[in-house]
mmCIF file of C-alpha atoms in Angstrom:
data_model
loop_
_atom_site.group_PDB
_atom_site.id
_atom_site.type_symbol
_atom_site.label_atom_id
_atom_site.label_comp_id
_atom_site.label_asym_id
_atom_site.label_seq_id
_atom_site.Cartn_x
_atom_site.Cartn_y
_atom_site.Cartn_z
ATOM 1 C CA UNK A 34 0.033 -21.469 0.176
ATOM 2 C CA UNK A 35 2.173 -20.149 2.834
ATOM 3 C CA UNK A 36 2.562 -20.972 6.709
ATOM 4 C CA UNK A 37 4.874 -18.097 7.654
ATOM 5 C CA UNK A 38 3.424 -15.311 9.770
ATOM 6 C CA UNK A 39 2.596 -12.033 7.446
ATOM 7 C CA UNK A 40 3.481 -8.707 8.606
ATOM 8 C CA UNK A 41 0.764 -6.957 9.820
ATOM 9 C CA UNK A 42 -0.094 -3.454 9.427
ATOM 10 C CA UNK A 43 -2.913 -0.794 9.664
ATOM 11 C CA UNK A 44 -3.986 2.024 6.914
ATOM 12 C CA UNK A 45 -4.861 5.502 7.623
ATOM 13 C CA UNK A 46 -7.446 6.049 5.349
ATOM 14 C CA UNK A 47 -7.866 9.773 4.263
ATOM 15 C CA UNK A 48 -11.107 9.935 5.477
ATOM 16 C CA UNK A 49 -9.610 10.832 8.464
ATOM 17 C CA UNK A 50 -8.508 14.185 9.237
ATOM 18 C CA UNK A 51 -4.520 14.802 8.587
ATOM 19 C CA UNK A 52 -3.918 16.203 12.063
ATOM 20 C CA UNK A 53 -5.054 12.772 13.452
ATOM 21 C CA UNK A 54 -1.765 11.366 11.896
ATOM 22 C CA UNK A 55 0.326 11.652 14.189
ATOM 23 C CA UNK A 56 -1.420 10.017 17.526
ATOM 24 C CA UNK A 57 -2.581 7.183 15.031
ATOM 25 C CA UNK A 58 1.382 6.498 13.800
ATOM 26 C CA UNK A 59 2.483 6.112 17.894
ATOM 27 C CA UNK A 60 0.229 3.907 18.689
ATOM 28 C CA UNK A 61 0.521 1.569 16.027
ATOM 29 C CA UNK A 62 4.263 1.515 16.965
ATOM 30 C CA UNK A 63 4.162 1.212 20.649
ATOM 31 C CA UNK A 64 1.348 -1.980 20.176
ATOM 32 C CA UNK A 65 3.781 -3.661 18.002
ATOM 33 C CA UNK A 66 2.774 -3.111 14.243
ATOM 34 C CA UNK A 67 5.082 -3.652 11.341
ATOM 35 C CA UNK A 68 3.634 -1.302 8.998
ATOM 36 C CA UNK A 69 1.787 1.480 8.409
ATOM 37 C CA UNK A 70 -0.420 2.296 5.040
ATOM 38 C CA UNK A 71 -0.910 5.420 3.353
ATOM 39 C CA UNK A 72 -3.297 6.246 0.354
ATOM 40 C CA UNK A 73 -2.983 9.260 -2.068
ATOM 41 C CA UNK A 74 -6.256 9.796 -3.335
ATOM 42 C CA UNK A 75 -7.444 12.925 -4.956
ATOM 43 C CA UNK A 76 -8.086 15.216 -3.669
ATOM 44 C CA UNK A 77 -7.357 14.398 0.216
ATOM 45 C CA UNK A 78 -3.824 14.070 1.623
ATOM 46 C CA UNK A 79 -0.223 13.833 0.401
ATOM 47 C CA UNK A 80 0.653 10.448 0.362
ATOM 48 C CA UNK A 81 4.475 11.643 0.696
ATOM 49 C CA UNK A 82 3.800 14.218 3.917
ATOM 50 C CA UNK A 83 2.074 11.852 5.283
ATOM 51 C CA UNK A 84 4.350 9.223 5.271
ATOM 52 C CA UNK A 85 7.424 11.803 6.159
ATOM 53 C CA UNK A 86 5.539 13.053 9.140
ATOM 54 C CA UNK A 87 4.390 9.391 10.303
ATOM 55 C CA UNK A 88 8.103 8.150 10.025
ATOM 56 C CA UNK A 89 9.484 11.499 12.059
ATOM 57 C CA UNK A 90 7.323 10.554 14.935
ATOM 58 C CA UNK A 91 8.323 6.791 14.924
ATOM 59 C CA UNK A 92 11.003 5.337 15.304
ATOM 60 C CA UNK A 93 10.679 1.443 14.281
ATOM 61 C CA UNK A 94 7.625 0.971 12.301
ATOM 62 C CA UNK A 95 7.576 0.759 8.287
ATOM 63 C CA UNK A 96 5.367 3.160 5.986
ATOM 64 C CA UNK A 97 4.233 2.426 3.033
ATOM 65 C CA UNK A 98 2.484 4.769 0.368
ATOM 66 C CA UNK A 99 0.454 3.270 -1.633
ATOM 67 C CA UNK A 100 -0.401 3.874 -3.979
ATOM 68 C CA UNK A 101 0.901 7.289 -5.709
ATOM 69 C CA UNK A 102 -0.616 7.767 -9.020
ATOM 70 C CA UNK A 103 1.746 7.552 -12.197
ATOM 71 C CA UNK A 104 -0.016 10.574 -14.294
ATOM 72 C CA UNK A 105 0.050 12.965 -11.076
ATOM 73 C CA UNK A 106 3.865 12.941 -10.649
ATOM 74 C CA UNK A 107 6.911 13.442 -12.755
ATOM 75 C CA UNK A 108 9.113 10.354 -11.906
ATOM 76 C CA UNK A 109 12.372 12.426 -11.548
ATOM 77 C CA UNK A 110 10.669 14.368 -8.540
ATOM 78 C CA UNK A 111 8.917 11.487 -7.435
ATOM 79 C CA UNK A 112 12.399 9.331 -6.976
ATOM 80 C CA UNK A 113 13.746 12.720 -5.041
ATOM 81 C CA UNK A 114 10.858 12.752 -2.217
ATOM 82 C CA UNK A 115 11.587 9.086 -1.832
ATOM 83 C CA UNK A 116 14.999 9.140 -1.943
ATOM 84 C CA UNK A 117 14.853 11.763 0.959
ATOM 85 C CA UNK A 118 12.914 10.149 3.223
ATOM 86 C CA UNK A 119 14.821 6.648 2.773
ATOM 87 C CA UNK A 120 18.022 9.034 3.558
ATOM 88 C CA UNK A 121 16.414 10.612 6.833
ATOM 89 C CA UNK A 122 14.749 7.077 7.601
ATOM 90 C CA UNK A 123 16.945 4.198 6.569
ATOM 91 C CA UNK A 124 15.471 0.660 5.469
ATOM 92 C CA UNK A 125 11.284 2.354 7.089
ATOM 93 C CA UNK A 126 10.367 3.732 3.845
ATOM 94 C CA UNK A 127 8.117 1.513 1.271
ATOM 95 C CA UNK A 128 6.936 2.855 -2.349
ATOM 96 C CA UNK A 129 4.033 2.319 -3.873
ATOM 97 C CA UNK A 130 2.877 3.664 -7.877
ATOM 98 C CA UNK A 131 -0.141 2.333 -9.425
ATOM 99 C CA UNK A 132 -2.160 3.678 -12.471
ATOM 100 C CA UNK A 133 -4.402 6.075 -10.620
ATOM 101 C CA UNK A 134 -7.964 6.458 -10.497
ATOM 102 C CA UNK A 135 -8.687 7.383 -13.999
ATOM 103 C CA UNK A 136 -11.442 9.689 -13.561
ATOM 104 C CA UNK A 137 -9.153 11.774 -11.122
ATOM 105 C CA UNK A 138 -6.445 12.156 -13.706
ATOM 106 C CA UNK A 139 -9.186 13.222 -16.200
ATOM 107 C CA UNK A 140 -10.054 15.904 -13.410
ATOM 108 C CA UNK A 141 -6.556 17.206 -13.512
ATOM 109 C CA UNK A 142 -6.017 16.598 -17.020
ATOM 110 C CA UNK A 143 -2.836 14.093 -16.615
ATOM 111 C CA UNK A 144 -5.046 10.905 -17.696
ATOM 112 C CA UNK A 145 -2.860 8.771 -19.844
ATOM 113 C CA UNK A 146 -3.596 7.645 -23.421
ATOM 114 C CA UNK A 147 -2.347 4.150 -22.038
ATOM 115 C CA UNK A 148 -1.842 3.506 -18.420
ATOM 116 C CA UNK A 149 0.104 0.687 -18.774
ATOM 117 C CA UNK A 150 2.601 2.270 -21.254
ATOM 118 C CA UNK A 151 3.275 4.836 -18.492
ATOM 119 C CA UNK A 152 3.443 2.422 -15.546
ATOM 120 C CA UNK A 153 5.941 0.493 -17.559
ATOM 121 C CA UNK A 154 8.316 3.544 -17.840
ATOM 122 C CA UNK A 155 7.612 5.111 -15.152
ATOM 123 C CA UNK A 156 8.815 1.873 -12.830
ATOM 124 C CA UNK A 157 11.415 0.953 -14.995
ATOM 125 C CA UNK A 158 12.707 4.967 -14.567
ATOM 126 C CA UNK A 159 12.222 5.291 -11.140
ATOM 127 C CA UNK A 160 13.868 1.654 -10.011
ATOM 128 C CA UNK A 161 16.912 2.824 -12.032
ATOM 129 C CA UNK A 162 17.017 6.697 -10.205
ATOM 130 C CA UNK A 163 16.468 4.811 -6.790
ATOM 131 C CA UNK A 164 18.996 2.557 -7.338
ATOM 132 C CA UNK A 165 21.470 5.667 -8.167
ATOM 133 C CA UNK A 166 21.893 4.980 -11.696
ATOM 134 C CA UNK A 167 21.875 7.877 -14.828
ATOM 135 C CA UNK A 168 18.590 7.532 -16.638
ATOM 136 C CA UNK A 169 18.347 9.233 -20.430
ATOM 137 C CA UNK A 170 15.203 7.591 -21.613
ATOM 138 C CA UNK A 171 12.697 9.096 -24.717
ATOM 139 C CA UNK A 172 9.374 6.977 -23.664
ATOM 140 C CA UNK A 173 6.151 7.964 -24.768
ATOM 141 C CA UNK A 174 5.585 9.388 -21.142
ATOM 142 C CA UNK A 175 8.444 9.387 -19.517
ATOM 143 C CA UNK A 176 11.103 11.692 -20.854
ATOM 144 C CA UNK A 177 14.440 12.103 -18.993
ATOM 145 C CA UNK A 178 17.950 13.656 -19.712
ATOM 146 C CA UNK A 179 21.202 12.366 -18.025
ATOM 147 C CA UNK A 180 18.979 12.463 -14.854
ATOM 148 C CA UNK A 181 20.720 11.239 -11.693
ATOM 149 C CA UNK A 182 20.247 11.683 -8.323
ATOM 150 C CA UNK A 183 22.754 13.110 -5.960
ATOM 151 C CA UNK A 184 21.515 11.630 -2.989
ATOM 152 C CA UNK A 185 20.004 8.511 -3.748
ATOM 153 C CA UNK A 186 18.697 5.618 -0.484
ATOM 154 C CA UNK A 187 21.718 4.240 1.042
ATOM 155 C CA UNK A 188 19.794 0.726 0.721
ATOM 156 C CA UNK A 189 17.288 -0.546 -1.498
ATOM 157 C CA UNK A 190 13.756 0.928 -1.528
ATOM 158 C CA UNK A 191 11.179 -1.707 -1.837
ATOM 159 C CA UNK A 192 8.882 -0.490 -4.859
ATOM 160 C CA UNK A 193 5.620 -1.652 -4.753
ATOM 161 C CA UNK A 194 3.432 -1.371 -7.725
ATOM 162 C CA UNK A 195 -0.854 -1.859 -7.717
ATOM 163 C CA UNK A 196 -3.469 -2.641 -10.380
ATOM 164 C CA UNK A 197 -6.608 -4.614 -10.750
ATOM 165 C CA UNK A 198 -6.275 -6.155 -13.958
ATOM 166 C CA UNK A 199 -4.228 -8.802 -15.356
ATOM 167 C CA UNK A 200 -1.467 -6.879 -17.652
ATOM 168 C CA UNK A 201 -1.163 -4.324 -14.924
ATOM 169 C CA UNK A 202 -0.972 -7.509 -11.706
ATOM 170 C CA UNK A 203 1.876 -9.219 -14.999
ATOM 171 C CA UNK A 204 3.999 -5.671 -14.942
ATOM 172 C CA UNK A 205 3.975 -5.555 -11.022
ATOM 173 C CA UNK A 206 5.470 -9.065 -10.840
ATOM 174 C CA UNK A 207 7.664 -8.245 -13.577
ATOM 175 C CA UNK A 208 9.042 -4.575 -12.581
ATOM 176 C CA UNK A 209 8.309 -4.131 -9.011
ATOM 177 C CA UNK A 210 9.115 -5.713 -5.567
ATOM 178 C CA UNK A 211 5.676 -6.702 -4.419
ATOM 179 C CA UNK A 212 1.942 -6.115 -5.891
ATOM 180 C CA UNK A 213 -0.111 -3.708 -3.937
ATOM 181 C CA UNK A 214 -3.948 -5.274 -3.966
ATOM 182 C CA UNK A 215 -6.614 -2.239 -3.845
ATOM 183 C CA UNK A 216 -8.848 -2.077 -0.929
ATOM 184 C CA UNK A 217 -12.077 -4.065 -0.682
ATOM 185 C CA UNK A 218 -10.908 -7.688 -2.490
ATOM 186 C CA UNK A 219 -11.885 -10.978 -1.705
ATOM 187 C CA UNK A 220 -10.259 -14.321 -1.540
ATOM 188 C CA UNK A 221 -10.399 -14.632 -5.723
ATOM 189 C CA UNK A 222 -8.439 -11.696 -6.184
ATOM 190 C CA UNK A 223 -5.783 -12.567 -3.664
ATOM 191 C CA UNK A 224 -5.569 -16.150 -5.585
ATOM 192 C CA UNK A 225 -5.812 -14.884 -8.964
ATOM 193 C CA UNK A 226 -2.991 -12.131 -8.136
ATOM 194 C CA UNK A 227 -0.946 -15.022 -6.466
ATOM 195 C CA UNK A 228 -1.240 -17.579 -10.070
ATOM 196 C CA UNK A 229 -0.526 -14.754 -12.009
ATOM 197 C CA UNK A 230 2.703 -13.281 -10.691
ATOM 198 C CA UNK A 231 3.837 -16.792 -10.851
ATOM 199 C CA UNK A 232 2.898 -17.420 -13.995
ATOM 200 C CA UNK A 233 4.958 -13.931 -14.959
ATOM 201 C CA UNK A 234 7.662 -14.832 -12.981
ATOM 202 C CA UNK A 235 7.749 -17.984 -11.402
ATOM 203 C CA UNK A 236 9.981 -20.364 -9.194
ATOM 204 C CA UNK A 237 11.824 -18.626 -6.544
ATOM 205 C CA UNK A 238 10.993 -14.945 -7.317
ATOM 206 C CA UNK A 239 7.510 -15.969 -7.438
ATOM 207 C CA UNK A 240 7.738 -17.591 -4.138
ATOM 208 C CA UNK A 241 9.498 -14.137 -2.340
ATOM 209 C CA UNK A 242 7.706 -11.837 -4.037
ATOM 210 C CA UNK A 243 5.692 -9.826 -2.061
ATOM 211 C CA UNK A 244 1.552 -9.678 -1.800
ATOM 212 C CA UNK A 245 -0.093 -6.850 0.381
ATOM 213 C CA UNK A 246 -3.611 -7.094 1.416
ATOM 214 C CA UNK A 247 -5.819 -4.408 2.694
ATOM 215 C CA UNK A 248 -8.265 -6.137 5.277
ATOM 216 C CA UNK A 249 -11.684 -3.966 6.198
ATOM 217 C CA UNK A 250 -12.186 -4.618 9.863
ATOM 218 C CA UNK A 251 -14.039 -3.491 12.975
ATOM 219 C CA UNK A 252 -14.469 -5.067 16.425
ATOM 220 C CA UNK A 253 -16.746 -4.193 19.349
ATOM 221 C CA UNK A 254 -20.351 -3.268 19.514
ATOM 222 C CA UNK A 255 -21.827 -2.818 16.224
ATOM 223 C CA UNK A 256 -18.936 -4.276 14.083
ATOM 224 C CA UNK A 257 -20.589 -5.932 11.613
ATOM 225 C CA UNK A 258 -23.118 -2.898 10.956
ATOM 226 C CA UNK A 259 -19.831 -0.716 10.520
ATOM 227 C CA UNK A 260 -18.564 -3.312 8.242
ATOM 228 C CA UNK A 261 -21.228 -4.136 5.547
ATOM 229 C CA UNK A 262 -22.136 0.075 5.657
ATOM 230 C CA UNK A 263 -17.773 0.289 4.366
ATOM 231 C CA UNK A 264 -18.318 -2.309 1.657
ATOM 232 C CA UNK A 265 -21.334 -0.715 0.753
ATOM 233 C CA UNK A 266 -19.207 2.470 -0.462
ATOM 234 C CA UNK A 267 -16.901 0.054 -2.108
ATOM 235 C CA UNK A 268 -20.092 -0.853 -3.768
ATOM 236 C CA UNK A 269 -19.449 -4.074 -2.734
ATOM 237 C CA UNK A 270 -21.773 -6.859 -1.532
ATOM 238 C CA UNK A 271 -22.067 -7.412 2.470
ATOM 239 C CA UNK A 272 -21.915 -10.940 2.297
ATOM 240 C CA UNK A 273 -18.468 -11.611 -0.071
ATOM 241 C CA UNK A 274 -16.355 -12.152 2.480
ATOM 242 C CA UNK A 275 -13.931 -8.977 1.842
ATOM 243 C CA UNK A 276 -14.380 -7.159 5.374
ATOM 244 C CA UNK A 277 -14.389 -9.348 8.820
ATOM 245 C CA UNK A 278 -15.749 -8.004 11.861
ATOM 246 C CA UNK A 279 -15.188 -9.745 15.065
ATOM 247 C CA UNK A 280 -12.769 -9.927 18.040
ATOM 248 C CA UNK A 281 -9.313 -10.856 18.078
ATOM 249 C CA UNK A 282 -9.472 -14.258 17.515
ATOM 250 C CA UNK A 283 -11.439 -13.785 14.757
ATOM 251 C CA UNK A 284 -9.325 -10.970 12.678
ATOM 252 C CA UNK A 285 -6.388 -12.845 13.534
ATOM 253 C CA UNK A 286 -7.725 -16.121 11.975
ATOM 254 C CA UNK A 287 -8.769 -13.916 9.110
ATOM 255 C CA UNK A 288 -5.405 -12.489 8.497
ATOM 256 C CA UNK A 289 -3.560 -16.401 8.962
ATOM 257 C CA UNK A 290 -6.167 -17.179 6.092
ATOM 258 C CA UNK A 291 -4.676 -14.586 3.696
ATOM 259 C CA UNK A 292 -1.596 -15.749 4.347
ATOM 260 C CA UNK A 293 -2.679 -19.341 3.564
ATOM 261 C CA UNK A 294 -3.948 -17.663 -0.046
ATOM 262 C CA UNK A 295 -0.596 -15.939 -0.684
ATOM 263 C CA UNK A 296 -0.559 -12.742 1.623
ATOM 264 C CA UNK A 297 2.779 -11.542 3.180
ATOM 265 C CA UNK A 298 1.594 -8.319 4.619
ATOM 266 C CA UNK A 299 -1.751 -7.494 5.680
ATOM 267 C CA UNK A 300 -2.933 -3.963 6.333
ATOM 268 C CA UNK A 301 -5.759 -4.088 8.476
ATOM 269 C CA UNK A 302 -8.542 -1.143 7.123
ATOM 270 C CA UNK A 303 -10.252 0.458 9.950
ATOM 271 C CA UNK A 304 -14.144 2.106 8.795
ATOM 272 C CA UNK A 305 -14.787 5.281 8.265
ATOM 273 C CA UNK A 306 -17.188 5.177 10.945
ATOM 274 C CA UNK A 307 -15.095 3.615 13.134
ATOM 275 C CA UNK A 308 -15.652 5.072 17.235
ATOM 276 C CA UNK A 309 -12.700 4.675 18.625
ATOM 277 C CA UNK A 310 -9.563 4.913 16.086
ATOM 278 C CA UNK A 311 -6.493 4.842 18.131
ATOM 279 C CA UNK A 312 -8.237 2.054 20.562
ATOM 280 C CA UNK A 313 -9.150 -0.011 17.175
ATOM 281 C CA UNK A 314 -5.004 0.728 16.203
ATOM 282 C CA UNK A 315 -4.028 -0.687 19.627
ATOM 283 C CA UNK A 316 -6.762 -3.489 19.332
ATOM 284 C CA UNK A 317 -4.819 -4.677 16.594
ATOM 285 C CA UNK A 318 -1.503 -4.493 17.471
ATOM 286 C CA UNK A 319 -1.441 -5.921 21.184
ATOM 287 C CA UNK A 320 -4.296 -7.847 20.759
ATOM 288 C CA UNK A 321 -4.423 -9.775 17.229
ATOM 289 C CA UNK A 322 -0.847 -9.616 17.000
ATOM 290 C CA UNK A 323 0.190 -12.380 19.531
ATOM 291 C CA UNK A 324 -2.046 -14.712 17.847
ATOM 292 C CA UNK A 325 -0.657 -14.839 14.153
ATOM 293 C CA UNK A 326 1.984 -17.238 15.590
ATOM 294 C CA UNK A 327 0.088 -20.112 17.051
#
């Protein structure tokens, strides 16, 4: 679809222990990454400490949240934690809101009678308070009262927005700056994202909207055993083609691929089994980086 070079990034997954954070964030800036990924999954890490530590002990490097969950978080005090950090770290900071896992909000008792409903107002409400604007809205989630921030980002915060289905990958185009694909997806769901945001939106927005696409990876001895064993908790079959494992060559083929299907970031998904974590960070950066351009 495309032949420019995608942005490449790496996820911390929150399998991996918070106080690992740090080491992991300057590495994948010193070996050249453009981003760094962040999940919020109950009932592991902040997705918003995180990402404030990562970008106080960078310098260059982007991070991304994604994706915070909708029923977990009043939008008014959501659009003040990003705000803040896209004060402290102009034009680094990239927002993410999806649906959340719906058993989770069940757990906590903030599962929504419509997910959708809520995305819808909750994007709409929190693009407006990013963008600095006075929001009085009476939604059937989202309720808010002359609300206006006093500091809001100097510059625009890109606002991603994630979902599986086809009315919530529809809203994204619509509403948000760039559709968030979940982790473990193959080459169908990058496609079928792709036709669908231009169907929703089509022509030139279409064409610069943004697509990021978690890649499961490993390289080195035992790769492929570390591989199939991650899509296996994905429940996910071994042999569909979402994870590569390989050496540089071949992750960097992998990630020109996606970015044939419609990719314009790709956030490279280490295992949870995976040896040697800051080497694997460093792998990718110095090593699959310089190939995405030939």
């Amino acid at each position: 679809m495309t032949n420019a070079v995608p942005r490449l990034g790496v996820t911390f997954i929150p399998a991996i222990e918070p106080e690992r954070l740090r080491d992991f964030a300057r590495v994948a800036e010193s070996s050249g990454l453009d981003e760094i990924w962040l999940w919020e999954d109950c009932f592991k890490e902040s997705g918003v400490a995180s990402a404030a530590a990562a970008l106080a002990w960078t310098e260059r490097i982007h991070v991304g949240v994604g994706l915070m969950p909708a029923p977990l978080r009043n939008v008014a005090l959501t659009a003040m934690e990003i705000a803040t950090m896209a004060r402290l770290f102009p034009g680094r900071v990239i927002a993410g809101v999806g649906h959340g896992v719906q058993d989770w909000m069940e757990q906590v008792g903030a599962r929504a009678g419509s997910p959708m409903t809520l995305l819808e107002e909750y994007s709409v409400a929190l693009r407006a308070l990013l963008d600095g604007e006075s929001v009085s809205t009476r939604g059937r989630y989202v309720r808010l009262d002359d609300v206006t921030l006093d500091w809001p980002p100097a510059e625009r915060v890109p606002l991603m927005l994630g979902g599986e289905g086809p009315k919530s990958i529809r809203l994204a185009a619509r509403l948000g700056d760039g559709n968030l694909l979940p982790s473990a997806v193959g080459d169908d769901d990058v496609r079928r994202t792709r036709d669908l945001i231009a169907q929703e939106i089509g022509g030139d927005r279409a064409a610069s909207h943004d697509v990021v696409v978690p890649k499961i990876a490993a390289t080195g001895d035992g790769a492929q055993r570390r591989v199939d064993a991650e899509l296996a908790r994905w429940e996910k079959p071994a042999d569909a083609g979402i994870g590569v494992a390989g050496d540089a060559n071949t992750i960097a083929a992998e990630v020109r691929r996606l970015a044939d299907l419609g990719a314009t970031s790709v956030a490279i998904t280490p295992t949870e089994d995976e040896p040697d974590l800051l080497g694997f960070v460093e792998f990718v950066g110095r090593d699959v980086t310089p190939l995405l351009a030939r």
